[in-house]
mmCIF file of N, CA, C and O in Angstrom:
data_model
loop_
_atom_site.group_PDB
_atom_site.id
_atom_site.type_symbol
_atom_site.label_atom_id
_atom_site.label_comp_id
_atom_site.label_asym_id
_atom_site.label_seq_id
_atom_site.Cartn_x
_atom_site.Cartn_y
_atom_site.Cartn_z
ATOM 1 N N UNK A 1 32.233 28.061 -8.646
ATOM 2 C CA UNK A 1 32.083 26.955 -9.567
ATOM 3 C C UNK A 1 30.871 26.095 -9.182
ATOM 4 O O UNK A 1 30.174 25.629 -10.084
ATOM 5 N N UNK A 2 30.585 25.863 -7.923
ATOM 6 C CA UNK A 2 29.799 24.699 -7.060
ATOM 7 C C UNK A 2 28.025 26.012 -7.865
ATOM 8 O O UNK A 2 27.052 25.607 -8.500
ATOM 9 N N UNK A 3 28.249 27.041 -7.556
ATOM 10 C CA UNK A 3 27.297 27.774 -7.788
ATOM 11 C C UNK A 3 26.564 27.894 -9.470
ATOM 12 O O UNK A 3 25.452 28.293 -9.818
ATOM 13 N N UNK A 4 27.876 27.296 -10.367
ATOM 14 C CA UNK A 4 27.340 27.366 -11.756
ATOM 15 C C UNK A 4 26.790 26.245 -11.947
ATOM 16 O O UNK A 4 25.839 26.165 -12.725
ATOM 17 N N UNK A 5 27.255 25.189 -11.305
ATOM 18 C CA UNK A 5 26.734 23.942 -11.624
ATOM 19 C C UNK A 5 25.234 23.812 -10.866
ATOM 20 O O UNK A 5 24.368 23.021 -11.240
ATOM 21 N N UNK A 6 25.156 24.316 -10.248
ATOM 22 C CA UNK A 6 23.744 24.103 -9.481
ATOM 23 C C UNK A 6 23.071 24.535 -9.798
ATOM 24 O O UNK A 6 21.941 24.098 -9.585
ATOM 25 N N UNK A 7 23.333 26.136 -10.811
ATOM 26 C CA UNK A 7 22.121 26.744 -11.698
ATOM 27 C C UNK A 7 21.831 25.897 -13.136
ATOM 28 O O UNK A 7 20.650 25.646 -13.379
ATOM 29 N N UNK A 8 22.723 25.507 -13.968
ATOM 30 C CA UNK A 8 22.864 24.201 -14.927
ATOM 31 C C UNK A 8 22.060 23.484 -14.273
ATOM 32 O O UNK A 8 20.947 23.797 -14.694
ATOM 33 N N UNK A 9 21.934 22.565 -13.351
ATOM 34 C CA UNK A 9 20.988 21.516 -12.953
ATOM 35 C C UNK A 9 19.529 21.856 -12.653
ATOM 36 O O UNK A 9 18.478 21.243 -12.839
ATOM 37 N N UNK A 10 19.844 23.102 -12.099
ATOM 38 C CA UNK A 10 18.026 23.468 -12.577
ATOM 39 C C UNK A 10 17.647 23.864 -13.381
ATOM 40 O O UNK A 10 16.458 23.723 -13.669
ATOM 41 N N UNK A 11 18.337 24.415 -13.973
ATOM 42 C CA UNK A 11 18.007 25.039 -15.738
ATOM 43 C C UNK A 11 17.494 23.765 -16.341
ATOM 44 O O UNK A 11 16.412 23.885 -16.916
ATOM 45 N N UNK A 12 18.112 22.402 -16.333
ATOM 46 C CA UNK A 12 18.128 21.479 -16.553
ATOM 47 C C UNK A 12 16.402 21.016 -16.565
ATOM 48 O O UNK A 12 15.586 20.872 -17.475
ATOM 49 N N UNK A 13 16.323 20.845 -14.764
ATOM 50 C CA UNK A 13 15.129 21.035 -14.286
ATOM 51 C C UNK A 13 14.050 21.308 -14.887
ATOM 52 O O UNK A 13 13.064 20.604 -15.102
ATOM 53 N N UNK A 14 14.348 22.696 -15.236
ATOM 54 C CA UNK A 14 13.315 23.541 -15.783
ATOM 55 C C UNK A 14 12.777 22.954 -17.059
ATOM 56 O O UNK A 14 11.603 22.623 -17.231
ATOM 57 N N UNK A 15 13.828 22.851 -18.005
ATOM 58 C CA UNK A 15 13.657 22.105 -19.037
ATOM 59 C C UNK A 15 12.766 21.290 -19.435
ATOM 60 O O UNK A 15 11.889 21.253 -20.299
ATOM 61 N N UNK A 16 13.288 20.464 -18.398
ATOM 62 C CA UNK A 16 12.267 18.739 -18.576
ATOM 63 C C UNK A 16 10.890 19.183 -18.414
ATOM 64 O O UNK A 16 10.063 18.900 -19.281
ATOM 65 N N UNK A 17 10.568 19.862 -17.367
ATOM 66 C CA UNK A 17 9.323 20.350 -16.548
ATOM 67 C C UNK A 17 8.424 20.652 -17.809
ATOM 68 O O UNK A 17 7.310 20.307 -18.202
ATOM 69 N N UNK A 18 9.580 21.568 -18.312
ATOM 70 C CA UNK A 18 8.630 22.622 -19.788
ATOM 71 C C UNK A 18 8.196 21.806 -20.970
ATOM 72 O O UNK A 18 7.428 22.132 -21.876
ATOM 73 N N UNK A 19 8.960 20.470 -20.745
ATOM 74 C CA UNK A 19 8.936 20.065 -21.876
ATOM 75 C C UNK A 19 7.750 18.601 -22.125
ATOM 76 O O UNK A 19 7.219 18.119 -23.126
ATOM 77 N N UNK A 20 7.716 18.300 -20.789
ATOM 78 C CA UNK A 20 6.601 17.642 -20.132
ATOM 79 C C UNK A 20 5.216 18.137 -20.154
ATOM 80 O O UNK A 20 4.310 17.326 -20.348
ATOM 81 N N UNK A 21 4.948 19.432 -19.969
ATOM 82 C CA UNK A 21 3.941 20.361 -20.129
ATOM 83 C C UNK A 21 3.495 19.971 -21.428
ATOM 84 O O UNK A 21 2.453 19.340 -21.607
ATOM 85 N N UNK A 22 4.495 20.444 -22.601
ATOM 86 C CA UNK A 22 4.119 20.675 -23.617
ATOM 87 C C UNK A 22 3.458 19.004 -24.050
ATOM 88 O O UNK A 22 2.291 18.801 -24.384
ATOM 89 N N UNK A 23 4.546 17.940 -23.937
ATOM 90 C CA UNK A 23 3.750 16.905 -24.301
ATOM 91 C C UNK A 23 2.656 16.961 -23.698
ATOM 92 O O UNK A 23 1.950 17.616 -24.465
ATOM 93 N N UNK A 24 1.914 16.638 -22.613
ATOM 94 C CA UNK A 24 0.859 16.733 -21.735
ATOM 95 C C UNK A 24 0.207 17.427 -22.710
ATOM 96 O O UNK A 24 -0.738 16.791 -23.178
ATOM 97 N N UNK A 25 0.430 18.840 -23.327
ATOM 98 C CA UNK A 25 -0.659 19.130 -23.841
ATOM 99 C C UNK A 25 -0.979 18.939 -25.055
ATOM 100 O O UNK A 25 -1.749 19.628 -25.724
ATOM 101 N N UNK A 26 -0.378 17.966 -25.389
ATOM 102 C CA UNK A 26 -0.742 17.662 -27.114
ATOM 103 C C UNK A 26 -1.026 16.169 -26.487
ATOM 104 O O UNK A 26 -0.237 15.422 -27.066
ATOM 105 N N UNK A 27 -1.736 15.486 -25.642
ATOM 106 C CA UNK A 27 -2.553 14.444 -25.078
ATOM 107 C C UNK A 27 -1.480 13.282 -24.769
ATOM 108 O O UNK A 27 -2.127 12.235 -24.745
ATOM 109 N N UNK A 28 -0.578 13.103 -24.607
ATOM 110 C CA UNK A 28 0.730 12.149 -24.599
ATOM 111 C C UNK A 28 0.679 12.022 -23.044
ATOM 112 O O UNK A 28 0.850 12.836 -22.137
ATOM 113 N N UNK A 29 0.340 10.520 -23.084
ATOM 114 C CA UNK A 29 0.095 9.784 -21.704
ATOM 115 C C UNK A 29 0.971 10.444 -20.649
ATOM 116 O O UNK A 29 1.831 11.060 -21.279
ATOM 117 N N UNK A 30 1.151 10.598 -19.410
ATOM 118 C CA UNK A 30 1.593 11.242 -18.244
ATOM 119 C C UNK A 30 3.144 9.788 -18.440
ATOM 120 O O UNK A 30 4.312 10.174 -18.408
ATOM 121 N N UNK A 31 2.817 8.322 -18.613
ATOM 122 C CA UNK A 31 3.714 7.499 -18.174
ATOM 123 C C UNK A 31 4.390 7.108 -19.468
ATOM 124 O O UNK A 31 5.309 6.297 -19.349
ATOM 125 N N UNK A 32 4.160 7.449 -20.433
ATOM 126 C CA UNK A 32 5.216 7.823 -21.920
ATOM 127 C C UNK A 32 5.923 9.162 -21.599
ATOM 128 O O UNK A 32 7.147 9.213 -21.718
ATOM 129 N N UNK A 33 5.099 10.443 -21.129
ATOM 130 C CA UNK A 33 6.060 11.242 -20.755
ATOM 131 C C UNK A 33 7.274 11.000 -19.730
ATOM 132 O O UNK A 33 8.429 11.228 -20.090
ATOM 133 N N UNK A 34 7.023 10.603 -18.642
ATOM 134 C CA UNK A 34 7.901 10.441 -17.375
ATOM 135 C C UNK A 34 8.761 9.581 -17.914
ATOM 136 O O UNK A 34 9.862 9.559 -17.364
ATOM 137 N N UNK A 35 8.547 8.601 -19.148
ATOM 138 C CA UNK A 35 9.865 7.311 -19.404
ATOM 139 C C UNK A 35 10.822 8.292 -20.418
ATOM 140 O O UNK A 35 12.049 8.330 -20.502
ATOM 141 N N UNK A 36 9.751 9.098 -21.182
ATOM 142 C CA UNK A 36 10.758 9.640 -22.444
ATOM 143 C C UNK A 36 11.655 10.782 -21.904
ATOM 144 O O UNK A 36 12.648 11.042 -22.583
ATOM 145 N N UNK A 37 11.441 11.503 -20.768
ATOM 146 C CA UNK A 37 12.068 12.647 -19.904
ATOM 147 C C UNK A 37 12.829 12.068 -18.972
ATOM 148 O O UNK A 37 13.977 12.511 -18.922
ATOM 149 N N UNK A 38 12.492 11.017 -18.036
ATOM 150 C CA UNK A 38 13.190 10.926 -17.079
ATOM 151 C C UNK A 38 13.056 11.559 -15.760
ATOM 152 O O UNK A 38 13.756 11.663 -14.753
ATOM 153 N N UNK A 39 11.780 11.978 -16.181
ATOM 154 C CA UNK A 39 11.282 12.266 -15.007
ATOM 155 C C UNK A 39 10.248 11.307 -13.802
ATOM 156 O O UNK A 39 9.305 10.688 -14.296
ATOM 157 N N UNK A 40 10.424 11.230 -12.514
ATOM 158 C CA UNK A 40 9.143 10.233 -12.013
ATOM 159 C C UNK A 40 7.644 10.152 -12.516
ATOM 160 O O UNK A 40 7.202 11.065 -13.215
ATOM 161 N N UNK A 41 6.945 9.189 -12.207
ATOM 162 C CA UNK A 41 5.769 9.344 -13.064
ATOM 163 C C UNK A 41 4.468 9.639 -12.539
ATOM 164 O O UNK A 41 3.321 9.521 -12.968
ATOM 165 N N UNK A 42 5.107 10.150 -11.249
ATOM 166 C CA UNK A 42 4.098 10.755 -10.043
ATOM 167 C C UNK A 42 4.315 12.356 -10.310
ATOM 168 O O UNK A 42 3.270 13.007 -10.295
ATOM 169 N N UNK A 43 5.367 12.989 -10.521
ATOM 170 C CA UNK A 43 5.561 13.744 -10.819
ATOM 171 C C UNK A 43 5.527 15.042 -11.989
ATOM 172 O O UNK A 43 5.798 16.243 -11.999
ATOM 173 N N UNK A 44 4.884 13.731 -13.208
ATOM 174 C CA UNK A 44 4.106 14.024 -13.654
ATOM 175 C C UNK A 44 3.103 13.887 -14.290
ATOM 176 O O UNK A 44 2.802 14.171 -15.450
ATOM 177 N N UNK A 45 2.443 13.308 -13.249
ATOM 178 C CA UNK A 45 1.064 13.254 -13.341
ATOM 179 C C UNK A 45 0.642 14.685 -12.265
ATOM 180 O O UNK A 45 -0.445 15.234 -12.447
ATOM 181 N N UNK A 46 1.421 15.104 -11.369
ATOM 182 C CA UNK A 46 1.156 16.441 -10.338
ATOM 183 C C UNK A 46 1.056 17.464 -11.456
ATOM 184 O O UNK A 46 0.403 18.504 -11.379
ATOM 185 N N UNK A 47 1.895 16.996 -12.687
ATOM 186 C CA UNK A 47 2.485 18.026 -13.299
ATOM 187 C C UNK A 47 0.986 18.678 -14.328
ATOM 188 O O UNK A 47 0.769 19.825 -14.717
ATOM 189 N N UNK A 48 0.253 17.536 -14.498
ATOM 190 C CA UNK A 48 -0.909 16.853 -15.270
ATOM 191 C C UNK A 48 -2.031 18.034 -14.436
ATOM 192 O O UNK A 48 -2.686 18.942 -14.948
ATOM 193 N N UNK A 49 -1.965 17.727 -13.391
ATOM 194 C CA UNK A 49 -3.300 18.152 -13.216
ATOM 195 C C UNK A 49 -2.888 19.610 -13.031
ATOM 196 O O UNK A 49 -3.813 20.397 -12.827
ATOM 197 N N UNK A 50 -1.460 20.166 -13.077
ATOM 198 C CA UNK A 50 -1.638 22.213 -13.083
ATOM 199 C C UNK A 50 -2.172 22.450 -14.788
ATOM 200 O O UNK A 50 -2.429 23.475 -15.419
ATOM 201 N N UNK A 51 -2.188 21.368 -15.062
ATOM 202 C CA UNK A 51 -2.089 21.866 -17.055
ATOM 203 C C UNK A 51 -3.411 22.002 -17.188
ATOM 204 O O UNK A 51 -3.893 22.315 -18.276
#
């Protein structure tokens, strides 16, 4: 059980990541992304410069 939930949370993960990308690449500020995801905003801005 401990094992399904931990793949869910990165799936999760993954998600945001992918979905961050995509804004990023249609020009959507790094710190509108990180508020609208929930993701840190250091994190993606790291995310910024693989794109």
């Amino acid at each position: 059980m401990e094992g399904l939930e931990e793949g869910r949370a990165e799936g999760a993960a993954e998600k945001a990541l992918s979905v961050a990308r995509s804004f990023l690449d249609e020009g959507i500020p790094p710190e509108t992304v990180a508020r609208c995801i929930g993701l840190p905003v250091e994190e993606v801005k790291a995310l910024q410069k693989k794109v």
